[in-house]
Short mmCIF file of C-alpha atoms and ligand atoms in Angstrom, two decimals:
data_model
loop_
_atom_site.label_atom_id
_atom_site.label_comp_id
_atom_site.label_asym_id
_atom_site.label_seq_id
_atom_site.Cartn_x
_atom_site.Cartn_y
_atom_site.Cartn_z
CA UNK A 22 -15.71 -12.77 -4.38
CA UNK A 23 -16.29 -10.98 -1.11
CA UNK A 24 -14.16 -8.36 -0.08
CA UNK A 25 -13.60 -6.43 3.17
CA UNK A 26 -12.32 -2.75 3.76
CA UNK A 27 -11.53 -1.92 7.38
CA UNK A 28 -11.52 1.72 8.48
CA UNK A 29 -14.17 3.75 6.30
CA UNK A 30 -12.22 7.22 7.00
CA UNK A 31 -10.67 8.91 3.86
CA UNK A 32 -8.36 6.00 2.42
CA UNK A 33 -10.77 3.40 3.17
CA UNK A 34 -13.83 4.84 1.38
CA UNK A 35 -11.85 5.64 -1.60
CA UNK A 36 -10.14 1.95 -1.96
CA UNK A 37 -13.89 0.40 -1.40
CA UNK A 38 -15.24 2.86 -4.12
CA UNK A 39 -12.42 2.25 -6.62
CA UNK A 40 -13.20 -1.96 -5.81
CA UNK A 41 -17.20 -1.41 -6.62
CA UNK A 42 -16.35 0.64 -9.73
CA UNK A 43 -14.19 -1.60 -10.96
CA UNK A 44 -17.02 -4.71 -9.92
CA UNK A 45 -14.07 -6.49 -8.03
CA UNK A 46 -16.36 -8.04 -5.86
CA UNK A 47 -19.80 -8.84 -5.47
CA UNK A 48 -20.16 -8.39 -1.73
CA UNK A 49 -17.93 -5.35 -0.35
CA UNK A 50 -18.17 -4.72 3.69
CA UNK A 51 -16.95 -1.17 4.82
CA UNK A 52 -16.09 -1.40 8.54
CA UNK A 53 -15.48 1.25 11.35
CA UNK A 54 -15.50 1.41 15.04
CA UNK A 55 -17.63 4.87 14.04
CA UNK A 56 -20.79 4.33 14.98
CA UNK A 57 -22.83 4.79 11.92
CA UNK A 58 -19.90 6.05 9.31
CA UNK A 59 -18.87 2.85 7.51
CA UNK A 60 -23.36 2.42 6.97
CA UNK A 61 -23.38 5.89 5.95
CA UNK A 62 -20.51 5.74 3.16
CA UNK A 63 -22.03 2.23 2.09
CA UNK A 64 -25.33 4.07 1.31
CA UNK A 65 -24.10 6.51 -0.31
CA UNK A 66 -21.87 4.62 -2.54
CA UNK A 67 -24.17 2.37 -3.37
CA UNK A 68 -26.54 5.69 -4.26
CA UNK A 69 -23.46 5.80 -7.14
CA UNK A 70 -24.60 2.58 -8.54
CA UNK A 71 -27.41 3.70 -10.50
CA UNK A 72 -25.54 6.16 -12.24
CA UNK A 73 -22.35 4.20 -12.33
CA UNK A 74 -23.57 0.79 -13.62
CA UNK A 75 -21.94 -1.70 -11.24
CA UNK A 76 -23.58 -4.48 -9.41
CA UNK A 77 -21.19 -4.70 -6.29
CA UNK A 78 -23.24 -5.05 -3.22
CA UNK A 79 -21.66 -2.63 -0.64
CA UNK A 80 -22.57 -2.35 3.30
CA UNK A 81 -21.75 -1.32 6.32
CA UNK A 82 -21.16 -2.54 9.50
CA UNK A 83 -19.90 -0.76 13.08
CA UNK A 84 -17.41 -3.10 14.46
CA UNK A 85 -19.78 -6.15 13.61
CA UNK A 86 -17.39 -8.57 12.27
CA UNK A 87 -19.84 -11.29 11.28
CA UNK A 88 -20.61 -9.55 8.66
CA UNK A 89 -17.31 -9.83 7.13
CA UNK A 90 -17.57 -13.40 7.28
CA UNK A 91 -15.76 -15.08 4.50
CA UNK A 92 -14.24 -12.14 2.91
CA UNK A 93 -11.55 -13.61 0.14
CA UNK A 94 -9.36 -10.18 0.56
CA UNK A 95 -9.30 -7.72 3.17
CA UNK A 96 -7.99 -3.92 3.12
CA UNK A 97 -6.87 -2.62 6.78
CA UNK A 98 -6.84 1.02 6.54
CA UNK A 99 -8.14 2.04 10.13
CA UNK A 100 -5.83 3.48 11.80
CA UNK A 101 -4.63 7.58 12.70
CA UNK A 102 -3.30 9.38 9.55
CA UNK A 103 -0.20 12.26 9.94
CA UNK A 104 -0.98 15.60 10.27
CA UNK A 105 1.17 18.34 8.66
CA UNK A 106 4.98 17.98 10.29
CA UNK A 107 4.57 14.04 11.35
CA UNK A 108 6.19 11.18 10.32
CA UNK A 109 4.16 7.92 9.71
CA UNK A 110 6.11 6.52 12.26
CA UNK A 111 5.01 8.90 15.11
CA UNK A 112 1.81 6.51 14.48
CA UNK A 113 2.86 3.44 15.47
CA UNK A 114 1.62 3.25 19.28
CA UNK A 115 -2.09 3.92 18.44
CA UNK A 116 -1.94 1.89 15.13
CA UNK A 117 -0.24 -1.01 16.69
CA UNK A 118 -3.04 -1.86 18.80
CA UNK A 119 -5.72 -1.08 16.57
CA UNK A 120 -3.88 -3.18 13.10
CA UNK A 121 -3.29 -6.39 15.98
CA UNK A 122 -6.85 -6.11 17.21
CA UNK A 123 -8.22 -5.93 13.36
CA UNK A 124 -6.04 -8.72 12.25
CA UNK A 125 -7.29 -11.19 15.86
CA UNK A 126 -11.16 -9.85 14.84
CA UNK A 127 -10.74 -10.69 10.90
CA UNK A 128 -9.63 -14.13 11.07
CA UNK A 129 -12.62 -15.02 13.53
CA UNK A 130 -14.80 -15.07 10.39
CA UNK A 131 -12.34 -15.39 7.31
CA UNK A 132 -9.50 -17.63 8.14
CA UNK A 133 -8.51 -17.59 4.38
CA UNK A 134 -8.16 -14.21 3.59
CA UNK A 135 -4.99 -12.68 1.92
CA UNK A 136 -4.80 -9.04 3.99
CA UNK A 137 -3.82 -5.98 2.85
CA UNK A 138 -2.10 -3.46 5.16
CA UNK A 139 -2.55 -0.19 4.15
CA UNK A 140 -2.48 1.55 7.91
CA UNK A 141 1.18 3.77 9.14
CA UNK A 142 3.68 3.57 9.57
CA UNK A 143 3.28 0.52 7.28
CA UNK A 144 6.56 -1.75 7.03
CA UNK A 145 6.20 -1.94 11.01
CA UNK A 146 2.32 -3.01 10.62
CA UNK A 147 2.79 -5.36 8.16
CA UNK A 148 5.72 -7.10 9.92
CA UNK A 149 3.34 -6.96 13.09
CA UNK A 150 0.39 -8.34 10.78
CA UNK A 151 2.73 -11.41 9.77
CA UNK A 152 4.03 -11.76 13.31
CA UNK A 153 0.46 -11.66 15.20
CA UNK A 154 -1.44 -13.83 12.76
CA UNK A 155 0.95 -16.25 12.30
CA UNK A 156 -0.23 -16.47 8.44
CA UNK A 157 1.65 -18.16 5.88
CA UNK A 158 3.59 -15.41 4.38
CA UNK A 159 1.96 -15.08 0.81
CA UNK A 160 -1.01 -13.67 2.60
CA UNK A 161 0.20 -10.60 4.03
CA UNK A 162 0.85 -7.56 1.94
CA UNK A 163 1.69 -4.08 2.50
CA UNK A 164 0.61 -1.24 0.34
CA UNK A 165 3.32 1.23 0.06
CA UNK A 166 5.54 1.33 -2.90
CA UNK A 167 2.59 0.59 -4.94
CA UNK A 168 1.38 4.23 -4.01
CA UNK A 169 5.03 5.80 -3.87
CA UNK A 170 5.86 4.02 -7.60
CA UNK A 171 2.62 5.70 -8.79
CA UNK A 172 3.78 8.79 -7.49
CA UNK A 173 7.28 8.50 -8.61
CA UNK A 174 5.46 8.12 -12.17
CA UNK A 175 3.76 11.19 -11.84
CA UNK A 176 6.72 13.15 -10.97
CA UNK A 177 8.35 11.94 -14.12
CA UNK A 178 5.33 12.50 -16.04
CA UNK A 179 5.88 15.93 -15.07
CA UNK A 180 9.30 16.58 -16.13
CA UNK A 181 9.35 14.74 -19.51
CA UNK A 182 6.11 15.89 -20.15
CA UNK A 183 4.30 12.92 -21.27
CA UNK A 184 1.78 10.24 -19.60
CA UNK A 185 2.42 8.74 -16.35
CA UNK A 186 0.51 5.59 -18.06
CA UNK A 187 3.40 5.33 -20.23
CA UNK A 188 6.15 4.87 -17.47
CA UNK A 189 7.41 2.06 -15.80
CA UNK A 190 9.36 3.09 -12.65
CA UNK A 191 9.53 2.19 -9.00
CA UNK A 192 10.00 2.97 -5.91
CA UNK A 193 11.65 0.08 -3.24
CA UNK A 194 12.86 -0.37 0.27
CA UNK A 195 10.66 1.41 3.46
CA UNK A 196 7.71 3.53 2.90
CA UNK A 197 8.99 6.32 5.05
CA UNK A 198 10.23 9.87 3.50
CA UNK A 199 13.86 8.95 4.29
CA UNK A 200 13.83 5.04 4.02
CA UNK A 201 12.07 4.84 0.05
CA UNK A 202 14.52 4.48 -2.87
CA UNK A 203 13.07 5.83 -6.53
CA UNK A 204 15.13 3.73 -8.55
CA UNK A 205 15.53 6.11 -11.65
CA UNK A 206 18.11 4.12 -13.01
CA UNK A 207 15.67 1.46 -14.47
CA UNK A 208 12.47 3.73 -15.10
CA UNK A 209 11.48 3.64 -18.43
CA UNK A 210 9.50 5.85 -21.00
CA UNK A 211 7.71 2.77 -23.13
CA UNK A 212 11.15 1.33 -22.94
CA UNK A 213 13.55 4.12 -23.47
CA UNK A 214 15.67 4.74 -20.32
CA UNK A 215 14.35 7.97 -18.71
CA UNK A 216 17.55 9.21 -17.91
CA UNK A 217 18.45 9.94 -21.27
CA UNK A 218 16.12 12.77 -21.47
CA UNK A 219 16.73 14.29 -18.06
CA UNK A 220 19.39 16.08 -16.50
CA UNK A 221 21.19 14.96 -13.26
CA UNK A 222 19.63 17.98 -11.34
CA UNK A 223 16.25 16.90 -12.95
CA UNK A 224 16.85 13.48 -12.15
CA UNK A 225 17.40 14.26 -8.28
CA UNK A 226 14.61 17.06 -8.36
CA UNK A 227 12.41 14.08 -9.11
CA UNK A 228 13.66 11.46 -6.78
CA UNK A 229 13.25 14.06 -3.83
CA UNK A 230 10.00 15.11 -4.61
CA UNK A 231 9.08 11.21 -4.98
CA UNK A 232 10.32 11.07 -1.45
CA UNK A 233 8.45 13.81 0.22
CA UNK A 234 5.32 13.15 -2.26
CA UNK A 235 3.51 12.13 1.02
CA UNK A 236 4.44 15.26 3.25
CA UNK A 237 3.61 17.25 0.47
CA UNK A 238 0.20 16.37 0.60
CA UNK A 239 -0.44 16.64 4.09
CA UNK A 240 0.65 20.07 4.59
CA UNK A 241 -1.45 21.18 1.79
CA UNK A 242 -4.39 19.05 2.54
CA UNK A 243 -3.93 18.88 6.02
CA UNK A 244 -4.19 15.61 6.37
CA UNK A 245 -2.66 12.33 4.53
CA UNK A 246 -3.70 11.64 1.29
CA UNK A 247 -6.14 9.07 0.22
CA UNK A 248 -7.25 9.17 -3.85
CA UNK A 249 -3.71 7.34 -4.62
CA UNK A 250 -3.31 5.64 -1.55
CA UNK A 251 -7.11 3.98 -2.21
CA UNK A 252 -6.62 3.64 -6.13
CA UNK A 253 -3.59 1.48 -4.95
CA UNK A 254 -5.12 -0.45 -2.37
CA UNK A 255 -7.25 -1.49 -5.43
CA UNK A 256 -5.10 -2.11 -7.44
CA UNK A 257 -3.86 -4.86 -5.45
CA UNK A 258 -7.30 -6.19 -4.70
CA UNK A 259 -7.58 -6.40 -8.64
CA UNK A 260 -4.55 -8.32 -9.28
CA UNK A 261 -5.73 -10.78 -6.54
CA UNK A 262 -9.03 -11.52 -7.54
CA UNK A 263 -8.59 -11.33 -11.15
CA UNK A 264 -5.59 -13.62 -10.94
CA UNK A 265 -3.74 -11.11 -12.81
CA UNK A 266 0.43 -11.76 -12.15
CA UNK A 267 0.68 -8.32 -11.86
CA UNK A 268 4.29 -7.16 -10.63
CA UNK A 269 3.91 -4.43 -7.74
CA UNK A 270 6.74 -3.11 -5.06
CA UNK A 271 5.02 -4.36 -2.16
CA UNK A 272 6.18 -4.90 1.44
CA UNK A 273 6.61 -8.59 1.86
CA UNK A 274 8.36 -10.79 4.34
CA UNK A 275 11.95 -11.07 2.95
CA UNK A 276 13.90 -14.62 3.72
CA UNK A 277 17.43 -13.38 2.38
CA UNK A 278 16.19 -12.21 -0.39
CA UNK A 279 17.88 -8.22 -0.87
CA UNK A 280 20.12 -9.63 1.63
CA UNK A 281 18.08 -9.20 4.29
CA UNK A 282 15.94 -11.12 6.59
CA UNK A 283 13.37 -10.92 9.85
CA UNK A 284 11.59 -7.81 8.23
CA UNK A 285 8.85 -6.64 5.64
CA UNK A 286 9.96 -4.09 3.15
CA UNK A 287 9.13 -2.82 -0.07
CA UNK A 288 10.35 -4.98 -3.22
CA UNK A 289 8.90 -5.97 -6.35
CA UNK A 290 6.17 -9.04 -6.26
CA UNK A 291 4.06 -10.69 -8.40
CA UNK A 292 0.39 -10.63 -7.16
CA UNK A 293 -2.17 -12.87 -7.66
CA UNK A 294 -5.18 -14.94 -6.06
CA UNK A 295 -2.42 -16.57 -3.97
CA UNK A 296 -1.43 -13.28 -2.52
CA UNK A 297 1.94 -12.18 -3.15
CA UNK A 298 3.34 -15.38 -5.49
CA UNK A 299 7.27 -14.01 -6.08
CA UNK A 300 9.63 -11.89 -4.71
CA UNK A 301 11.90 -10.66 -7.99
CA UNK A 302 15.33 -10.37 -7.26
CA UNK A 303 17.00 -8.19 -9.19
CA UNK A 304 20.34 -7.04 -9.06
CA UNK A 305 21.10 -3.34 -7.34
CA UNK A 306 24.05 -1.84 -7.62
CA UNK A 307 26.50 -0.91 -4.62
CA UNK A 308 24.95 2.40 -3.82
CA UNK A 309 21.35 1.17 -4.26
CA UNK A 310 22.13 -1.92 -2.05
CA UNK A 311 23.50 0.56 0.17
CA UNK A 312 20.12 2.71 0.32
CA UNK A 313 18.33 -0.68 0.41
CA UNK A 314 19.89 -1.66 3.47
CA UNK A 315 19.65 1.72 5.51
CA UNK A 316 15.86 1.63 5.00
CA UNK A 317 16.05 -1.92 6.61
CA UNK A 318 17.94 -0.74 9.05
CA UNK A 319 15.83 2.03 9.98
CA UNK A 320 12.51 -0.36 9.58
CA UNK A 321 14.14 -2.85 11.59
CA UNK A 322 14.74 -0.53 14.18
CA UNK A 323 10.71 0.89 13.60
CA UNK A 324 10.22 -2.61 14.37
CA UNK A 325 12.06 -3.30 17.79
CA UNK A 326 9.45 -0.24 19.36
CA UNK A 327 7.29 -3.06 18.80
CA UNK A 328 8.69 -4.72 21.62
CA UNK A 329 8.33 -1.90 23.96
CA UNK A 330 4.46 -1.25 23.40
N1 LIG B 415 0.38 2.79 3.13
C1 LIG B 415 0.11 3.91 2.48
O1 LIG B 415 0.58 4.13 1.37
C2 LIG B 415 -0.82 4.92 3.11
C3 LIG B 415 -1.27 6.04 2.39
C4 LIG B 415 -2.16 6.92 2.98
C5 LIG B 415 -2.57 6.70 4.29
N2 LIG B 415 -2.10 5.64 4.97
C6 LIG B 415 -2.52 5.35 6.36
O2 LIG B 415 -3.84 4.77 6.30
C7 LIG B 415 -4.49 5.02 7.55
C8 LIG B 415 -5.87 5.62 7.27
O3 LIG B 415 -5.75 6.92 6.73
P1 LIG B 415 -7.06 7.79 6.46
O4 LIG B 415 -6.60 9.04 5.83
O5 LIG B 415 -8.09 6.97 5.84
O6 LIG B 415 -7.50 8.11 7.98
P2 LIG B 415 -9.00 8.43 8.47
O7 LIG B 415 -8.86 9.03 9.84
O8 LIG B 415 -9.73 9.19 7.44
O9 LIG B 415 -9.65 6.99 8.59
C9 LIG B 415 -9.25 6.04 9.51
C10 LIG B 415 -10.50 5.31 9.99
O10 LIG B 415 -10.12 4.22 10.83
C11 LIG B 415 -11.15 4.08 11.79
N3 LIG B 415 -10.70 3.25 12.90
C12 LIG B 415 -9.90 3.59 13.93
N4 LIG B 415 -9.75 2.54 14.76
C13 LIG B 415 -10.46 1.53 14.23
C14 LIG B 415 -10.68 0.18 14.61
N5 LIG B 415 -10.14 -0.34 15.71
N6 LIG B 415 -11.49 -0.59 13.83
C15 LIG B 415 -12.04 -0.10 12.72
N7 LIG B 415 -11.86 1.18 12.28
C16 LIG B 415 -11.08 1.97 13.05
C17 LIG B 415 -11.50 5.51 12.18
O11 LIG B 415 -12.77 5.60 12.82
C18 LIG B 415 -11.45 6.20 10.82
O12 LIG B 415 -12.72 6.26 10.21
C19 LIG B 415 -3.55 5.93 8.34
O13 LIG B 415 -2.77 5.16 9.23
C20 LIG B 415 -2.66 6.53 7.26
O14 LIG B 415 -1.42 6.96 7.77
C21 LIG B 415 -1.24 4.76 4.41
#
């Protein structure tokens, strides 16, 4: 397996690392415009190697996209991140350009990879991913409500006072602060409905904080966050490569499934070395389908500044 990780800023570095680790690969190619940086992190991670035990080959390359060639899976995180007070879609007019021109330079060399879009605001770049390339659909998948399910886990973790491991919850519809929808009703404590051990104030308290989990970060950090955002980059790379049917939210190209159509958004999927493999449809009730399709509308409408760029 060869795997590819575009942009080696904060995100990038940490999805590549969690992917040698984990020996997803046995060629891994870090890539940056930044002269030098994406060689520089490959060295150094590859310093860990010794003292981690794996035996994924990692380099670098500055813009050289022959070295890429043939990846099997490729991560696009290269892009700007938020600073404190922005929304990921104040991004979209540099990260447009730069998630097109990765996309056009990736294919060049790998014509059958499954890509990963990781870069903001990220329901507008995958749809632009799927539009540009022109790839069959399976093979274009956003990371978003893989990270915000993980962090909706945590912040129930933290309230019931017991393992995020042993939680099944997520998080559907955009990847913005406004347009993601914690679905609380069907999170789970190894089976047990959550809700019966929270309160309703808890309950919201923990669906708000889900939303903002990303803002929260930045203004303490300063920038966007990237130890969660990379583990779940990962994550997906390891259901693909190890064929492993895992179901994530992920933002896929819907075909009237959730009722809607002509847009990528965040629903569950099963993932495997076909890319994305099923949408599961399950059935919301009227004020979730509500949420669901305000967050399409406000994607869709992410979408149209497409036009204008
Ligand atoms: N989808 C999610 O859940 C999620 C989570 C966190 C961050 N993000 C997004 O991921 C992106 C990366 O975040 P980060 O914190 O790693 O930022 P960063 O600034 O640390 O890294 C971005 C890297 O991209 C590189 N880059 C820019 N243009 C490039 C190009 N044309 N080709 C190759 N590399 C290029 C930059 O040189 C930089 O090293 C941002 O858009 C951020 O908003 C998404």
């Amino acid at each position: 397996m060869k795997v590819t990780v575009v942009g080696a800023g904060a995100v990038g570095a940490t999805c590549a690392d969690n992917i040698a680790r984990k020996e997803l690969a046995q060629e891994l190619v870090l890539l940056d415009i930044k002269e030098g940086l994406a060689e520089g992190k490959a060295q150094d991670m590859m310093q860990t190697a010794a003292l981690l035990g794996f035996d994924t080959r990692i380099t670098g390359s500055t813009n050289d996209y022959s070295k890429t060639a043939g990846s099997d899976v490729v991560v696009i995180t290269s892009g700007l991140p938020r600073k404190p007070g922005m929304t990921r879609e104040e991004l979209i007019g540099t990260n447009a350009g730069i998630v097109k021109g990765v996309c056009e330079n990736i294919l060049k060399y790998s014509p059958d990879a499954i890509i990963i879009v990781i870069s903001n605001p990220m329901d507008t770049m995958t749809y632009l991913a799927l539009q540009s390339t022109g790839l069959p659909k399976n093979r274009i998948i956003g990371m978003g409500g893989t990270l915000d399910s993980s962090r909706f886990k945590y912040q129930l973790s933290q309230h019931l006072g017991c393992s995020p491991a042993d939680l099944n919850a997520l998080v559907v519809g955009g990847h913005g602060d406004t347009t993601m929808i914690p679905l609380i009703r069907f999170a789970t404590w190894n089976s047990i409905p959550v809700t019966d051990y929270l309160t309703e104030e808890q309950q919201k308290q923990i669906v708000a904080d889900t939303m903002v989990g990303g803002a929260t970060l930045t203004k303490l950090i300063g920038t966007s966050a990237w130890y969660a955002p990379g583990a779940a980059g990962a994550a997906l790379v390891e259901s693909i490569v190890r064929d492993e049917k895992k179901l994530f939210t992920c933002c896929v190209s819907l075909e009237g499934e959730y009722g809607q159509s002509d847009i990528c958004l965040g629903v569950p999927v099963v993932i495997g070395k076909n890319g994305w493999e099923k949408i599961v449809d399950f059935k919301l009730n009227d004020e979730e389908k509500e949420l669901f399709n305000k967050s399409a509308d406000a994607v869709r409408s992410m979408n149209d500044v497409l036009k204008t760029l």
